Coordinates of C-alpha atoms in Angstrom, one line a residue:
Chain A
X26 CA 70.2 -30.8 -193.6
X27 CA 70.5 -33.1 -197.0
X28 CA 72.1 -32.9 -199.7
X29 CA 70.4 -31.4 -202.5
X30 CA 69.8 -30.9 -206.4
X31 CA 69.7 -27.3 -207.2
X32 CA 68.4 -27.6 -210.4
X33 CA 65.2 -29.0 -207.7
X34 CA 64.9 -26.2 -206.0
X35 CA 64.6 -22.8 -208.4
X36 CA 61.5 -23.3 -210.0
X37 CA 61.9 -21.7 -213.4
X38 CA 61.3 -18.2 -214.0
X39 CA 57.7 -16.9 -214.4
X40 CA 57.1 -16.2 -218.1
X41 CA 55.4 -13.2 -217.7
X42 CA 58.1 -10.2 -216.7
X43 CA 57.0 -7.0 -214.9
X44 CA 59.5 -4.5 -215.1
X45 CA 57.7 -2.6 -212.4
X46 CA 59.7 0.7 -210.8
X47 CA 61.0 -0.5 -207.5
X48 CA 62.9 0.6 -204.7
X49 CA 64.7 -1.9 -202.5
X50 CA 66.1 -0.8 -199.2
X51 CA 68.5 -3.5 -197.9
X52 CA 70.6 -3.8 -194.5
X53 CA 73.6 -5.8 -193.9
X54 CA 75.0 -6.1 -197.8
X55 CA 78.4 -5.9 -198.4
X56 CA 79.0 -9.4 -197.9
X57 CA 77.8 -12.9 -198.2
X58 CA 74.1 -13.4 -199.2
X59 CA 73.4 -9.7 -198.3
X60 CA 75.8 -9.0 -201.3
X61 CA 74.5 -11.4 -203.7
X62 CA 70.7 -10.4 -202.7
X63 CA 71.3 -6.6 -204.3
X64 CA 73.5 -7.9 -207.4
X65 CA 70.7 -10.4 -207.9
X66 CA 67.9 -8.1 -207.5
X67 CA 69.9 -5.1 -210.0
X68 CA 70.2 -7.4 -212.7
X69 CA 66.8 -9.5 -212.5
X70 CA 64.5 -6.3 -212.0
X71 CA 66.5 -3.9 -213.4
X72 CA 64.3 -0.7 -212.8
X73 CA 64.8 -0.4 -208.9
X74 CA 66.9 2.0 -207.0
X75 CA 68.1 1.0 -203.8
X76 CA 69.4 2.6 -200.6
X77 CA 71.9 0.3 -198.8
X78 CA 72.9 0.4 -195.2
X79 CA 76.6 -1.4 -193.6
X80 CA 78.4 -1.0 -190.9
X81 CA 81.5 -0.9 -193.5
X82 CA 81.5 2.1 -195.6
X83 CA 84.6 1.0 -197.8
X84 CA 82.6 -2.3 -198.3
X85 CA 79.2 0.2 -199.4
X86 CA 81.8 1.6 -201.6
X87 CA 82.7 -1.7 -203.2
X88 CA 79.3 -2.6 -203.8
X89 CA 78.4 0.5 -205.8
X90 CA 81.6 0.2 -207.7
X91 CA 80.8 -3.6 -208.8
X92 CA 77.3 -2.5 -209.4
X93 CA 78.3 0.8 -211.6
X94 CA 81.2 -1.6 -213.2
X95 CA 78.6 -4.3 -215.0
X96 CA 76.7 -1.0 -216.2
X97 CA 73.9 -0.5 -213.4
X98 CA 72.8 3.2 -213.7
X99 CA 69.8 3.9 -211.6
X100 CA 69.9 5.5 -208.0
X101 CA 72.0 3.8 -205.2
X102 CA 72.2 6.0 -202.0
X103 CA 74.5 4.2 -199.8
X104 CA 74.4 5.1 -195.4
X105 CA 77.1 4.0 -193.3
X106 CA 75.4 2.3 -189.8
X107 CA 76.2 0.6 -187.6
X108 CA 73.2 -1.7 -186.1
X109 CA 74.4 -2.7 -183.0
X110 CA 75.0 1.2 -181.7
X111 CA 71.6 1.3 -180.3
X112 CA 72.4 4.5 -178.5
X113 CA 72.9 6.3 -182.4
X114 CA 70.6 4.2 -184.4
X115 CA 67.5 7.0 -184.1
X116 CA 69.7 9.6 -185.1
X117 CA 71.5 7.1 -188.2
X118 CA 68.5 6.1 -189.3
X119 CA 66.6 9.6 -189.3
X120 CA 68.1 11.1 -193.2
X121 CA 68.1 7.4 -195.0
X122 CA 64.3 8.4 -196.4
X123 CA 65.2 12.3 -196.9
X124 CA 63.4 13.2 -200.5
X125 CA 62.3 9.5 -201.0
X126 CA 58.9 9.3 -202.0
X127 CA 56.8 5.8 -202.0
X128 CA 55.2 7.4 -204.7
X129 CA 57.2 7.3 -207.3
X130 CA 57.2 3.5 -207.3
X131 CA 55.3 0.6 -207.8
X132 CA 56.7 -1.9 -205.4
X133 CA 58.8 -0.9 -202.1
X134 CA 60.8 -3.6 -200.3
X135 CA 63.0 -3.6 -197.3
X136 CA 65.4 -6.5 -196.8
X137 CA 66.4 -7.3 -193.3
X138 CA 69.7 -9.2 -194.0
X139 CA 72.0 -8.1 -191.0
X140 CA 72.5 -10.5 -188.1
X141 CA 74.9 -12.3 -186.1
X142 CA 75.6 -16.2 -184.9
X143 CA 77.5 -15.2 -181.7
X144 CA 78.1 -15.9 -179.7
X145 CA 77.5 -20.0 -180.1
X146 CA 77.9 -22.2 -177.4
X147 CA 75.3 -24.0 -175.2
X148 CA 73.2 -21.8 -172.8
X149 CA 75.1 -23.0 -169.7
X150 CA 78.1 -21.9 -170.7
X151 CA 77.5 -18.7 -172.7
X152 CA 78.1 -16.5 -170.0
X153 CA 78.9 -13.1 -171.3
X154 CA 76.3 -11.0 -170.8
X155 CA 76.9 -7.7 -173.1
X156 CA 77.2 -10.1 -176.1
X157 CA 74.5 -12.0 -175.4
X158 CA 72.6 -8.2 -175.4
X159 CA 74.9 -7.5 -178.4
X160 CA 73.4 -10.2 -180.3
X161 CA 69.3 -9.2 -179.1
X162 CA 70.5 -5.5 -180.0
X163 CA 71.5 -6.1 -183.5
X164 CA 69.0 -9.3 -184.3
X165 CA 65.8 -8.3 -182.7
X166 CA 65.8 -4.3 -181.3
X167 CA 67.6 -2.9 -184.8
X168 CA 65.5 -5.3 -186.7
X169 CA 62.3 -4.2 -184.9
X170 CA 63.0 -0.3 -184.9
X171 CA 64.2 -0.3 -188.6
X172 CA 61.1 -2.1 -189.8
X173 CA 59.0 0.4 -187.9
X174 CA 60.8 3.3 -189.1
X175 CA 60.0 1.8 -193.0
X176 CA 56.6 1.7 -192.1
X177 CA 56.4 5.0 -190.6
X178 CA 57.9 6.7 -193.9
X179 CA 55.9 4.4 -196.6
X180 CA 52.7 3.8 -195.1
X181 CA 49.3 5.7 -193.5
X182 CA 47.3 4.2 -190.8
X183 CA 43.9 3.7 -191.4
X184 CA 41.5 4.6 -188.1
X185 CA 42.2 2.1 -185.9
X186 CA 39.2 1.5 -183.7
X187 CA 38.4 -1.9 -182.9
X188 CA 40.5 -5.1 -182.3
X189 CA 39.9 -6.9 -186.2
X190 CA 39.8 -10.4 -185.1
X191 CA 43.0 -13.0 -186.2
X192 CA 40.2 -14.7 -188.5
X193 CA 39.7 -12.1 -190.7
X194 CA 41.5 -13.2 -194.1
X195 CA 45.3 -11.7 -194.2
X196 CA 45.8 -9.5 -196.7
X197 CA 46.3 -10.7 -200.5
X198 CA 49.4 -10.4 -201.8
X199 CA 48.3 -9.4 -205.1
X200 CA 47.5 -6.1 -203.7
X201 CA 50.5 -5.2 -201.7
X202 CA 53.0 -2.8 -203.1
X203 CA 55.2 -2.6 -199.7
X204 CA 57.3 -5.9 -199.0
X205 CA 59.2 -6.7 -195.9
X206 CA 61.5 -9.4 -195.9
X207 CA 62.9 -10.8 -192.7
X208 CA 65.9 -13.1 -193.5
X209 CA 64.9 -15.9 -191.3
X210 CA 66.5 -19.5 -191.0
X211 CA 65.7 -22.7 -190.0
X212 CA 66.5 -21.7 -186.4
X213 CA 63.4 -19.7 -186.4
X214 CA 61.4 -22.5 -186.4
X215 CA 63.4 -25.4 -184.6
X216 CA 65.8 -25.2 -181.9
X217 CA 69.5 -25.9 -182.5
X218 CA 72.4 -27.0 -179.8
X219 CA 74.7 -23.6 -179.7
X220 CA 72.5 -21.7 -181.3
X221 CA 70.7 -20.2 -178.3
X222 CA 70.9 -16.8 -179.5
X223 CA 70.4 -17.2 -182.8
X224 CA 67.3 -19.6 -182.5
X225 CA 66.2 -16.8 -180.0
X226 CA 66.6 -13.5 -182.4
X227 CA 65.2 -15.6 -185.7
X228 CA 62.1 -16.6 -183.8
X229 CA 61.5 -13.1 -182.5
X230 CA 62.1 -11.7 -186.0
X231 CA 59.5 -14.1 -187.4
X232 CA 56.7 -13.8 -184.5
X233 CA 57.4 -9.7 -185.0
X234 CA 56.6 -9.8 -188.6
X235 CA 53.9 -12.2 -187.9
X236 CA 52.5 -9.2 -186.0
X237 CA 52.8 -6.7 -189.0
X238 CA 51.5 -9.2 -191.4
X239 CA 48.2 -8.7 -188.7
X240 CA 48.5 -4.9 -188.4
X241 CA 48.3 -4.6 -192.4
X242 CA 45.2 -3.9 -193.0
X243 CA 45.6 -1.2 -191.0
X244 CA 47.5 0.4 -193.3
X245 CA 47.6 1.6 -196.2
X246 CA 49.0 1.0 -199.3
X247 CA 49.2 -2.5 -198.6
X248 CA 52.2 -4.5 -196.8
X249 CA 53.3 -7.8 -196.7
X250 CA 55.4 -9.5 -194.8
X251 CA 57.8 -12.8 -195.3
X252 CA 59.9 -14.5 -192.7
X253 CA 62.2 -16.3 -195.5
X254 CA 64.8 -19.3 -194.9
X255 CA 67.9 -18.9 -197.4
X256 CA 69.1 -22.5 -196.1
X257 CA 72.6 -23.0 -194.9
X258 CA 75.2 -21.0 -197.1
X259 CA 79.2 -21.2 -196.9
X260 CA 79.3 -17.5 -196.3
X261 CA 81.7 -15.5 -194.3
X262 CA 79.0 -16.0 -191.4
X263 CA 79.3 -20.2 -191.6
X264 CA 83.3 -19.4 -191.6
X265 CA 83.3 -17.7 -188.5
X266 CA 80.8 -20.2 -186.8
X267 CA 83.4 -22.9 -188.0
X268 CA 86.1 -20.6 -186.6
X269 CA 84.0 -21.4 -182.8
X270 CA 85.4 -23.3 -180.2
X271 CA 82.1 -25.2 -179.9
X272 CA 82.4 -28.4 -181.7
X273 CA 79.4 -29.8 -182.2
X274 CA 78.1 -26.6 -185.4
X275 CA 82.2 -27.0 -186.2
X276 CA 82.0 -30.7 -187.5
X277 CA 78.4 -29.8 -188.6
X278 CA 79.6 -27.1 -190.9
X279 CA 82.9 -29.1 -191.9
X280 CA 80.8 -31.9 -192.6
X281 CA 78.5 -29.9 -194.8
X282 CA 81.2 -28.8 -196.7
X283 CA 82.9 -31.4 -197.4
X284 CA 79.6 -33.5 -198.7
X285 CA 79.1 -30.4 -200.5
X286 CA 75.6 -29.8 -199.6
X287 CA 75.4 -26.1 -198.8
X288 CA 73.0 -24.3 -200.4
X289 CA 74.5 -21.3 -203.5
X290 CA 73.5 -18.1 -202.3
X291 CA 72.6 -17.0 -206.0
X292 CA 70.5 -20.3 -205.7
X293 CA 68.3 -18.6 -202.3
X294 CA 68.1 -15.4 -203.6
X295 CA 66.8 -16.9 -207.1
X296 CA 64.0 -18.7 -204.6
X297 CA 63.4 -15.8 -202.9
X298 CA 62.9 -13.7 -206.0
X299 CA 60.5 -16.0 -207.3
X300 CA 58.6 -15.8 -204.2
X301 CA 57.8 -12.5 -204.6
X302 CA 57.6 -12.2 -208.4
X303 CA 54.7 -14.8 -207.8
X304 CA 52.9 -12.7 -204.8
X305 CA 51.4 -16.0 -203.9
X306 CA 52.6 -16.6 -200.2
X307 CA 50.3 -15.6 -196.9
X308 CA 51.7 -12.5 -195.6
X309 CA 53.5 -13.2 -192.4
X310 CA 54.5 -16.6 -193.4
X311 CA 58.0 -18.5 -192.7
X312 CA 59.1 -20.3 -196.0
X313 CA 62.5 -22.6 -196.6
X314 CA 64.1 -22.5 -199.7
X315 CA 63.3 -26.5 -199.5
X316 CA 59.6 -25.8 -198.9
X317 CA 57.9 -27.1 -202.4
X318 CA 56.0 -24.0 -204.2
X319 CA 52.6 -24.9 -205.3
X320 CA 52.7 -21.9 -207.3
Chain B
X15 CA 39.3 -15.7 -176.0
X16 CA 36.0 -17.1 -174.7
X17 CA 35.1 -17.4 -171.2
X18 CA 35.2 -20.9 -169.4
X19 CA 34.1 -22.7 -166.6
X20 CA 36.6 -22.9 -163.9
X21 CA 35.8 -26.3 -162.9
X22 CA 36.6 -28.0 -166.1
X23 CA 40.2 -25.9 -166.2
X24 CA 42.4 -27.2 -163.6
X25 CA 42.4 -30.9 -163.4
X26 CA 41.5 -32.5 -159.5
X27 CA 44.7 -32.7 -157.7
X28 CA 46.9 -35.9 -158.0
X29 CA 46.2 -38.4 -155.8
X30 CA 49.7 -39.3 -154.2
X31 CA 51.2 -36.1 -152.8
X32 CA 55.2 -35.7 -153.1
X33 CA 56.1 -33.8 -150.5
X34 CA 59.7 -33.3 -151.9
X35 CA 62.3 -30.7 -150.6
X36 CA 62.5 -28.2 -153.6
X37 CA 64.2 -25.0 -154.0
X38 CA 61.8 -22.2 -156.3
X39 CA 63.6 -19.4 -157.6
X40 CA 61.3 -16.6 -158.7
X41 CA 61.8 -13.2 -160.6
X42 CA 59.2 -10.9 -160.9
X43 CA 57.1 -12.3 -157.6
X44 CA 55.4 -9.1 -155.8
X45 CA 52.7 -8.4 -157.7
X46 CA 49.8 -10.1 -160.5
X47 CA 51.2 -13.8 -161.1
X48 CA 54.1 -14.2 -159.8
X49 CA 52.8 -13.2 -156.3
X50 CA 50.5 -15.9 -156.6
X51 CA 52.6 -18.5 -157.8
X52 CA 54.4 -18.0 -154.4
X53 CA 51.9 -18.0 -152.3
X54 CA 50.4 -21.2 -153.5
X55 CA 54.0 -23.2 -154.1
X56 CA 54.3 -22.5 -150.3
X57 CA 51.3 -23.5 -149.4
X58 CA 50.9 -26.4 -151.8
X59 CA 54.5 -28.0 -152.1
X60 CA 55.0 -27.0 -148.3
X61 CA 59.1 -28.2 -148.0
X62 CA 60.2 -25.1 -150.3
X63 CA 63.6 -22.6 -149.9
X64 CA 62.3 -19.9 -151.7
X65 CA 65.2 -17.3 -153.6
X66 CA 62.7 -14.3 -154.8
X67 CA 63.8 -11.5 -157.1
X68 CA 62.1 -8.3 -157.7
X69 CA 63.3 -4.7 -158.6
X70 CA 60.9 -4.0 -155.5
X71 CA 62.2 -3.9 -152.2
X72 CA 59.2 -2.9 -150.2
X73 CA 57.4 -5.4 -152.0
X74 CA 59.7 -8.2 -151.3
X75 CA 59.8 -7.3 -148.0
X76 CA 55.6 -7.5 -147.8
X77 CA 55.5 -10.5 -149.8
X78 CA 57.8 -11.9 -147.2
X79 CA 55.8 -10.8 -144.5
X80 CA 52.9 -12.2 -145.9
X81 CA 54.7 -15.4 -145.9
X82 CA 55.6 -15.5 -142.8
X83 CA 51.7 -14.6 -141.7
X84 CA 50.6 -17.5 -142.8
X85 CA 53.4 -19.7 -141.1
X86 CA 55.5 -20.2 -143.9
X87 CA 59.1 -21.1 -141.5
X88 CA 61.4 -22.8 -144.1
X89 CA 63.9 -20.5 -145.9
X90 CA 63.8 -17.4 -148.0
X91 CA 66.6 -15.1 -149.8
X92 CA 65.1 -12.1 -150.8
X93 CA 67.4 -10.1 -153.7
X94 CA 66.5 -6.3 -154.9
X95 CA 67.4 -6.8 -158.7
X96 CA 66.1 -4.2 -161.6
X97 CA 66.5 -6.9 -164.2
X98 CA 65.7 -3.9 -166.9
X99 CA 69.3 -2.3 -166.0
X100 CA 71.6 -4.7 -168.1
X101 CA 74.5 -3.0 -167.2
X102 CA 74.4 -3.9 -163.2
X103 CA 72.9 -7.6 -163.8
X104 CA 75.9 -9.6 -163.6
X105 CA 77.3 -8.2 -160.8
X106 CA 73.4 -7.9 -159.1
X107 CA 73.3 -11.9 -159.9
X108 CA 76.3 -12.6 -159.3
X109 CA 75.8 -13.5 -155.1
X110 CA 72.1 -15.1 -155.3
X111 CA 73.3 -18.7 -155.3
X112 CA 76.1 -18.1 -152.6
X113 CA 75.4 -21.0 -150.2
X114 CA 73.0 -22.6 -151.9
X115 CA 73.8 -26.6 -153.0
X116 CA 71.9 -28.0 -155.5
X117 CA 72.3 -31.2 -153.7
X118 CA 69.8 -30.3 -150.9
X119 CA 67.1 -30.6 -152.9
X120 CA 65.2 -33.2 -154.8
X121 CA 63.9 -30.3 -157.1
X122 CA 65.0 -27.2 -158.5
X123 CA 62.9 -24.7 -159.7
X124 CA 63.2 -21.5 -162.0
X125 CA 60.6 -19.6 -162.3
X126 CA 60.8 -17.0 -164.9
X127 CA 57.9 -14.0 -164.3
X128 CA 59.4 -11.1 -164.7
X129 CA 58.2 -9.1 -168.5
X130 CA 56.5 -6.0 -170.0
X131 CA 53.4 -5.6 -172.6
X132 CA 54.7 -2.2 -173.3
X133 CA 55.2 -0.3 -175.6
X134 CA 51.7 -1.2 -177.1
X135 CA 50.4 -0.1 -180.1
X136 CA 51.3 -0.6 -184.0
X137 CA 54.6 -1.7 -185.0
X138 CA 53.9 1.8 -187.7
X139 CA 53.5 3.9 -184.7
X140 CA 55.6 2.9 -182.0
X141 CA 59.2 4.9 -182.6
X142 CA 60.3 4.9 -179.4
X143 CA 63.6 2.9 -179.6
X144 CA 64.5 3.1 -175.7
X145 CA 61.5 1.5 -174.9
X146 CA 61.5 -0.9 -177.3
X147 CA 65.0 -1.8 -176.1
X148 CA 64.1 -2.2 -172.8
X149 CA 61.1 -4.3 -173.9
X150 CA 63.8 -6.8 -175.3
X151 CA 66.5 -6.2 -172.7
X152 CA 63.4 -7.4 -170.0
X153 CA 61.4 -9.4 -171.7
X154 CA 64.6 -11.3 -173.9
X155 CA 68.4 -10.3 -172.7
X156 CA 67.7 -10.8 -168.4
X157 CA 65.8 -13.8 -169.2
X158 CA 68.6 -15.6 -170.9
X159 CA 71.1 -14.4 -168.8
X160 CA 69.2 -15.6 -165.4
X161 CA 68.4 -18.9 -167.5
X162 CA 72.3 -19.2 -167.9
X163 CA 73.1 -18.5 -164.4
X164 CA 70.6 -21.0 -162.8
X165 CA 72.0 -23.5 -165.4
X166 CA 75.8 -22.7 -164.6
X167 CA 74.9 -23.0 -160.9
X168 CA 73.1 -25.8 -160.5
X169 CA 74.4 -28.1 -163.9
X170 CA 77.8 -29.8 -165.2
X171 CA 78.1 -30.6 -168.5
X172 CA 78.4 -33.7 -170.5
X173 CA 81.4 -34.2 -172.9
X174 CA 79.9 -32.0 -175.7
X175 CA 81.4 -33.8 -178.8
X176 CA 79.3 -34.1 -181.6
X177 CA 76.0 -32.5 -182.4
X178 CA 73.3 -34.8 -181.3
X179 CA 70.1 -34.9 -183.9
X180 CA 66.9 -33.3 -183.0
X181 CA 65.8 -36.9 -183.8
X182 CA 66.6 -38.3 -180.7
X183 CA 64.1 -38.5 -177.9
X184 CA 63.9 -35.4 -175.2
X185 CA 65.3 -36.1 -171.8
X186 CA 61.6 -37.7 -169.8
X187 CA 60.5 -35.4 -167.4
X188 CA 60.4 -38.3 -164.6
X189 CA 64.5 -38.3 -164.7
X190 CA 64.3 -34.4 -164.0
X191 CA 65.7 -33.0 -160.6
X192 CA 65.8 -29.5 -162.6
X193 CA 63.1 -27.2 -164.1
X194 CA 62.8 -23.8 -165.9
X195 CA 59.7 -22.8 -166.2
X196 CA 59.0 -19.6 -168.8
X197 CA 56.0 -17.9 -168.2
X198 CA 54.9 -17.5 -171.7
X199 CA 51.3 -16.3 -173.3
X200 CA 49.1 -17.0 -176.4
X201 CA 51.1 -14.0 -178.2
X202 CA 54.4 -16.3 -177.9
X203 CA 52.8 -18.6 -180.7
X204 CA 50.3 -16.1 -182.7
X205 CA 50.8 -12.9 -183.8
X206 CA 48.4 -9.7 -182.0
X207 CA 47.6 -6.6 -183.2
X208 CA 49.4 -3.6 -181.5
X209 CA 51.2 -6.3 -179.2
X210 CA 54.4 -6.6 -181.4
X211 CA 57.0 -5.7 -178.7
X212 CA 55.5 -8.2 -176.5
X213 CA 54.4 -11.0 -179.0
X214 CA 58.5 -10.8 -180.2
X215 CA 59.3 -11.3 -176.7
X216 CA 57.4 -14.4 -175.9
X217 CA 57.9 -16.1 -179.1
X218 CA 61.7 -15.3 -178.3
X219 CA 61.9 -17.2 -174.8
X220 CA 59.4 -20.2 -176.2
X221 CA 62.5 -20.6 -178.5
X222 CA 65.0 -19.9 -176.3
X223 CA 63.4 -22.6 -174.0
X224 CA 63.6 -25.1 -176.7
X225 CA 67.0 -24.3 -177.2
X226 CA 67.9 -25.8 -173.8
X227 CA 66.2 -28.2 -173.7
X228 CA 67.9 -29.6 -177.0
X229 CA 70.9 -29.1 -174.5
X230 CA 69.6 -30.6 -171.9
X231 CA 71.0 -33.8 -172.8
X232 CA 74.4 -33.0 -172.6
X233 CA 74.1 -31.7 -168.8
X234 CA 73.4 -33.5 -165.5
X235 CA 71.5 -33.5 -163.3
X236 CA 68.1 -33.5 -166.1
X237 CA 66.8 -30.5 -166.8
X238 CA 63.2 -30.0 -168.0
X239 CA 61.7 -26.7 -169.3
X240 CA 58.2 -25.9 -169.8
X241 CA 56.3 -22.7 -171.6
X242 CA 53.5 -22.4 -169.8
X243 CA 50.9 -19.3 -171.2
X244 CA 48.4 -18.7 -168.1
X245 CA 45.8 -17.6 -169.9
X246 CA 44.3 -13.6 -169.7
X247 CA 44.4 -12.6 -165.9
X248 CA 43.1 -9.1 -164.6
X249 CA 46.2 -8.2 -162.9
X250 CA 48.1 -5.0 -162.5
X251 CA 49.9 -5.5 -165.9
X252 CA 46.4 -5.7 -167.6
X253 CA 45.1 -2.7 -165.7
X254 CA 48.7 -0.8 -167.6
X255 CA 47.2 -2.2 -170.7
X256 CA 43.8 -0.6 -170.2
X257 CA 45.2 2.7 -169.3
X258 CA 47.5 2.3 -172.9
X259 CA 46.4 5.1 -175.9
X260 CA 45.8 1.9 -178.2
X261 CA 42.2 1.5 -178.5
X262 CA 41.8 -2.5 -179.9
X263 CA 43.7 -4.1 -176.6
X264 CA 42.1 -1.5 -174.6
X265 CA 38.7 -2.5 -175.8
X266 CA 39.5 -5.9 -176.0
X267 CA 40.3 -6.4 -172.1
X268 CA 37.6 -3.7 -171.0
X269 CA 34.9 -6.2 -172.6
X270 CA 36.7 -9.2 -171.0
X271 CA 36.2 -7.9 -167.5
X272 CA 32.8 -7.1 -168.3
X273 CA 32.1 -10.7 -169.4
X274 CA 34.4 -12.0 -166.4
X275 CA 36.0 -13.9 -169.0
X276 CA 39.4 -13.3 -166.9
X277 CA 41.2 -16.5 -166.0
X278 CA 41.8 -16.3 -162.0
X279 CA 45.3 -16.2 -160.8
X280 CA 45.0 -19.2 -158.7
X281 CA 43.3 -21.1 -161.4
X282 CA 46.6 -20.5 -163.4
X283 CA 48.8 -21.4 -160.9
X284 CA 46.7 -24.5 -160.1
X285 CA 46.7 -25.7 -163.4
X286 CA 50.7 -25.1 -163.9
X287 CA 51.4 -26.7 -160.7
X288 CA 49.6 -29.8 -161.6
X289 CA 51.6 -30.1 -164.8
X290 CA 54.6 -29.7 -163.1
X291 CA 53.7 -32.7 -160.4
X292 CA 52.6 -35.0 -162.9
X293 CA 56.4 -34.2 -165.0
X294 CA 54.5 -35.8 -168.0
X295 CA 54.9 -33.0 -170.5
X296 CA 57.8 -32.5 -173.0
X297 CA 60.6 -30.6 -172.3
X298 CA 60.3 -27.3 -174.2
X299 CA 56.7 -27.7 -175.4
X300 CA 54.2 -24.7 -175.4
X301 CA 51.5 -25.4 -172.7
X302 CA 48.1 -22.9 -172.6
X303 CA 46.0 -23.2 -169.4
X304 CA 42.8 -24.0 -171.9
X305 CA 45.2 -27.0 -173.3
X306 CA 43.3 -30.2 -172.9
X307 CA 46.1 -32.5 -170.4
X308 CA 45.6 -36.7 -171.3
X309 CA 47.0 -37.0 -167.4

């Protein structure tokens, strides 16, 4: 992880504006990048009403206040969960779409921002079971459910009779009006010392969007998926990772700071809302905010 | 998947046998693969302390007997663990390496067979949380945690200081006393329609496997881990598949067997074996039985 120059890395903003309708359903915002992601997205697309889900409903509260304070006035619909009570998710989860319909807008997007680092430390010594579960619970099984329950609301199946071959061309992006958005990392893709877990949950996340990105066509209207890498940010996630007894991500992190070379949140999310302004990517892909665009 | 001629799959046997004192530790042995894996590891490595692990009793005690049949008279620990039930593992775990030294042996073997397909079907369709969550708490949370234990057993570490790169090389399998073998599958590098439980699973262990062996250089004695996918095999976790509601994977195996495009068990095995004894693959690759081997 290098140093970089951000004025590099945000291509510049597609002329052409749509200021479709949209609905944005986002988990794990009232801090860090979750945060900036929704105060990003109200002020860049302007015409989208969201439904937000935390663990912390006096941070939910917060975030409509700054959002109501710099003048937003569409919909927010705000549910307080918590991701890692498996045991209540069903029932949690079960009013969050009451009287929403996919048919009042023209692009529908659920952004999968919740997660957790811990616990960090190598796999030999990472010995405590229930947070080790913890950690699949909240990464992978919440992640997995909540995805299926957006589908389930938002989308039909077609008849599904045969098994359409993995050659058959993914579904173009241009066409898709339902957007998933896994908030991947690096560690989906490359292993990491410590990051056991983590490394685990992110791949799983990106191999089970993979899997809808296949099931797509499917379904109908049409979905897209995106497994997307914000790059390392000094969020309140990097300060408890720093916080770790495990020395090796602690100098890392320190290191990283002090050279300066984390990435700005508002930076990522600015990448990322290029990304699918553009609706150029493969569905199912894994993309870094360092990855060059050729679009 | 295309059929195959089994003669060209498993390479002829090395010519100098090793006939080293190993310890294999097994979960998930009584039936389909992991049966098999025994029963040729005994008959092909010979000087083997077997520890088996199965939530089946009666099936440990048959597979034992079996053993014994055929004149098998070196050690075996048999231990009755659900690995499904998360909340009795660590105490279920926690006697399975009483007595046993590390030292004995000049290898150590995890074998890691144990998983579920279920629940099949589309990632739109499938809303049944519990079963998703014991997808992940088989197919994810127990394979950590065993893959933690065997380490903690059998492994010191090294100083762990700084973070070593990803730069530098991978421990050489020829140093290794120690090796962790995931039983992987096709869906733990591309993405399968109605297989999204199980494709999340896989891709998360592939990783996971990575993961230690980043680590690996920071313990002693070497430890090597492999993802090995098997390839398609008839066995009683295919026949569940065929009996599954979801049509594609039904259709998809039903026309296998009818093409006896199957890979045999012992095949498998074969090939995996061979790998192992010639200890000249990279720790934490990806290795498919129809991968071409340069040894």
């Amino acid at each position: 992880m290098e140093s970089f120059r951000h004025d590099e890395l945000v291509p510049s903003r597609p002329k052409e504006r749509l200021e479709m309708v949209r609905l944005v359903v986002a988990v794990g915002v009232t801090i860090g990048y979750g945060k900036t992601i929704v105060m990003d997205l109200m002020e860049e697309w302007k015409e989208v009403d969201f439904i937000l889900i935390s663990r912390s409903g006096t941070g939910l509260e917060r975030l409509t206040q700054s959002m109501r304070e710099k003048g937003f006035t569409r919909n927010i619909t705000t549910h307080t969960i918590d991701l890692t009570d498996i045991s209540s998710l069903e029932g949690a989860l079960s009013t969050v779409y009451n009287g929403v319909s996919g048919e009042e807008y023209e692009g529908i997007y659920l952004f999968n921002i919740s997660g957790t680092l811990d616990p960090i430390g190598l796999v030999s010594t990472t010995n405590n079971l229930q947070q080790i579960r913890q950690s699949m619970d909240l990464n992978i099984t919440s992640f997995t459910y909540l995805s299926h329950h957006f589908l389930s609301h938002f989308t039909k199946n077609l008849e599904v009779t045969t098994a359409a071959s993995r050659d058959t061309p993914k579904p173009i992006s241009a066409d898709a009006k339902i957007f998933m958005i896994n908030i991947s990392s690096l560690c989906g893709i490359l292993p990491f010392q410590g990051f056991g877990a983590y490394c685990t949950g992110k791949a799983a996340r990106d191999m089970f969007y993979r899997v809808i990105a296949e099931e797509a066509r499917l379904l109908e209207p049409k979905v897209v998926t995106l497994n997307y890498a914000p790059g390392p940010m000094y969020t309140e996630m990097v300060e408890d990772a720093i916080r770790s007894d495990f020395a090796p991500i602690r100098d890392m992190y320190l290191e990283m700071k002090e050279k300066d070379s984390f990435v700005k949140p508002k930076d990522s999310v600015a990448k990322l809302r290029y990304i699918l302004d553009a609706k150029k990517f493969e569905s199912g892909s894994h993309i870094d905010i360092y990855d060059e665009l050729s679009y």
